[in-house]
Short mmCIF file of C-alpha atoms in Angstrom, two decimals:
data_model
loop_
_atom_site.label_atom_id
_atom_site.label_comp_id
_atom_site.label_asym_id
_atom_site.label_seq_id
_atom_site.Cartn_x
_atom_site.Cartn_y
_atom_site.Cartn_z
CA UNK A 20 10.66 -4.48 6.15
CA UNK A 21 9.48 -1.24 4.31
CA UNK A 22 7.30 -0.58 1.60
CA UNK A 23 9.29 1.88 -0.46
CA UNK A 24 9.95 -0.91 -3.44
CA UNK A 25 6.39 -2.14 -3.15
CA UNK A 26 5.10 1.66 -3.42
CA UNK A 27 7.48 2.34 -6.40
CA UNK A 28 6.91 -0.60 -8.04
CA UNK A 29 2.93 -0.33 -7.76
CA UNK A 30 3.12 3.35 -9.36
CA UNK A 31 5.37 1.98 -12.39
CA UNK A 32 8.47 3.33 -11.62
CA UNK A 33 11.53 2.40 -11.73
CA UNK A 34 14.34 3.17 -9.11
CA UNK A 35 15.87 5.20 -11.83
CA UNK A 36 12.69 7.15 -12.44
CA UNK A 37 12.13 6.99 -8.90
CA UNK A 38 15.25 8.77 -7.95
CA UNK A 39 14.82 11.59 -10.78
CA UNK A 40 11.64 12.49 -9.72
CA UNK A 41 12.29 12.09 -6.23
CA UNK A 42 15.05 14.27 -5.91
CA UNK A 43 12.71 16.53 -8.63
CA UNK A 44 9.88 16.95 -5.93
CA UNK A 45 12.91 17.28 -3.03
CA UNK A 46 14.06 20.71 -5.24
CA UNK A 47 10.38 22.06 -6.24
CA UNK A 48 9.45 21.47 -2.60
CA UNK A 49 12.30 23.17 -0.84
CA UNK A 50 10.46 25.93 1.04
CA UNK A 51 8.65 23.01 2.83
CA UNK A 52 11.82 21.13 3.88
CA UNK A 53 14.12 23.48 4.10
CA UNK A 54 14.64 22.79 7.96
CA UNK A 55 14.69 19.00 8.03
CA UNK A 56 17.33 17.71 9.11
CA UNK A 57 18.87 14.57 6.17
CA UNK A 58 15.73 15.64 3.28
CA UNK A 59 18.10 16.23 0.46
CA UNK A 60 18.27 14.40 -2.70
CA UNK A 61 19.43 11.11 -3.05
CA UNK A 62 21.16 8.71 -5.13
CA UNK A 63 20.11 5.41 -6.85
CA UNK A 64 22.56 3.94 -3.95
CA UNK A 65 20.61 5.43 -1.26
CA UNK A 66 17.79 4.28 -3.10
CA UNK A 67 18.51 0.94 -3.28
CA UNK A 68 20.09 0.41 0.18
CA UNK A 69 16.68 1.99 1.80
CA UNK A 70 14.56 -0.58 -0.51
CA UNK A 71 16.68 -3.45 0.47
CA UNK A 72 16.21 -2.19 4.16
CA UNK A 73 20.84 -1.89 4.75
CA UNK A 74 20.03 1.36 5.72
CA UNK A 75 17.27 3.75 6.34
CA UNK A 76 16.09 7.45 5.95
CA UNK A 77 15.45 9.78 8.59
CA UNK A 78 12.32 10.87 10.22
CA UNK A 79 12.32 13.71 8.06
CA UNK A 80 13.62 11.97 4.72
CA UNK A 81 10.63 9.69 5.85
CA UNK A 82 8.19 12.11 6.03
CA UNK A 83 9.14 13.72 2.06
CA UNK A 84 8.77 10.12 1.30
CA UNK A 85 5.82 9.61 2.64
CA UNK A 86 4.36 13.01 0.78
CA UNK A 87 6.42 11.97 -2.66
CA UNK A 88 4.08 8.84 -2.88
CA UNK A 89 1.07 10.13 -0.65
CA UNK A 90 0.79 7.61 1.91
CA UNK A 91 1.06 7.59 5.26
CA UNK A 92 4.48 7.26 7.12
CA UNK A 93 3.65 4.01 9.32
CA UNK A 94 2.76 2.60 6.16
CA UNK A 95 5.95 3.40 4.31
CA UNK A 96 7.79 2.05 7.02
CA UNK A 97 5.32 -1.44 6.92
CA UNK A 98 3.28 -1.30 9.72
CA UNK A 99 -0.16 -2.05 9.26
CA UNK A 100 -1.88 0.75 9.19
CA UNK A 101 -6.06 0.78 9.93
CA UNK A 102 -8.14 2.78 7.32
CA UNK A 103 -10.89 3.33 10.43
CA UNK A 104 -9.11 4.25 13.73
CA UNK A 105 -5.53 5.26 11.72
CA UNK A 106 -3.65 3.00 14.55
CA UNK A 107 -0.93 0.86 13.37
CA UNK A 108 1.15 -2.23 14.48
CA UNK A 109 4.04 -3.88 13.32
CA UNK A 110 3.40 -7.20 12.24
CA UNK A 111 5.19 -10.31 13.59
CA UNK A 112 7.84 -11.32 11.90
CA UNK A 113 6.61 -14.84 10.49
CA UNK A 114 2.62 -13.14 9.88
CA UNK A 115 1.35 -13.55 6.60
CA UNK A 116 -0.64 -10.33 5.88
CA UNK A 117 -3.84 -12.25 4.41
CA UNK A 118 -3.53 -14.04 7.60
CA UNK A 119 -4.24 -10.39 9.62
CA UNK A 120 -8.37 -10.22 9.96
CA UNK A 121 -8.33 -7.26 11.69
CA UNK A 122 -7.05 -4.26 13.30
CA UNK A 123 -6.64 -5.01 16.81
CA UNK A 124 -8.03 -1.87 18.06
CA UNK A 125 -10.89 -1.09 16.16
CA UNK A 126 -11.63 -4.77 14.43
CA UNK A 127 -11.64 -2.81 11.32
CA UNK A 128 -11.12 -5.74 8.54
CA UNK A 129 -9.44 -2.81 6.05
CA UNK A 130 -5.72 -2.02 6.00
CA UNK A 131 -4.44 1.41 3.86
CA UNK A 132 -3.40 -0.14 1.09
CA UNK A 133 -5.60 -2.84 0.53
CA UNK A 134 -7.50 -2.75 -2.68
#
């Protein structure tokens, strides 16, 4: 599942606010994704379909997503990402992040967006 409610929700937004400024930084930014195929604004449908993982953005629309909120796009997308080596994974389905010790190619115990 992907982290674009958890990243919303942890910078106080709501998917209202989210989509306004969203599709704010989409037209101030237009120069640098003027070329990307599916980066256009969106609407609080998209929104919530994306968050509730029905459907998903593209690798582009991923991307201005990624930049919108400043992380990385692995991340976004809710694989575990290493804050050493930068190498990610995707979880197991029934894994319980606090059960994760540590990256499994680096044995780094820190994940990006740990605290």
């Amino acid at each position: 599942m992907n982290r674009i409610k958890e990243v919303r929700e942890k910078r106080s937004l709501s998917q209202r606010r989210f989509v306004t400024d969203f599709n704010k930084y989409i037209s101030t930014n237009e120069e640098q994704y003027k070329n990307k195929r599916g980066v256009k604004e969106i609407t609080f449908g998209t929104a919530s379909r994306w968050e509730n993982s029905l459907n998903k953005p593209t690798e582009y629309m991923w991307q201005a997503l990624a930049d919108f909120f400043n992380v990385s796009v692995p991340y976004l997308k809710g694989y575990m990402v290493c804050t050493r080596c930068k190498g990610y994974f995707i979880p197991e389905d029934d894994a319980v992040r606090e059960d994760i010790e540590c990256c499994p190619y680096c044995m780094n115990p820190y994940f990006e967006g740990d605290k």
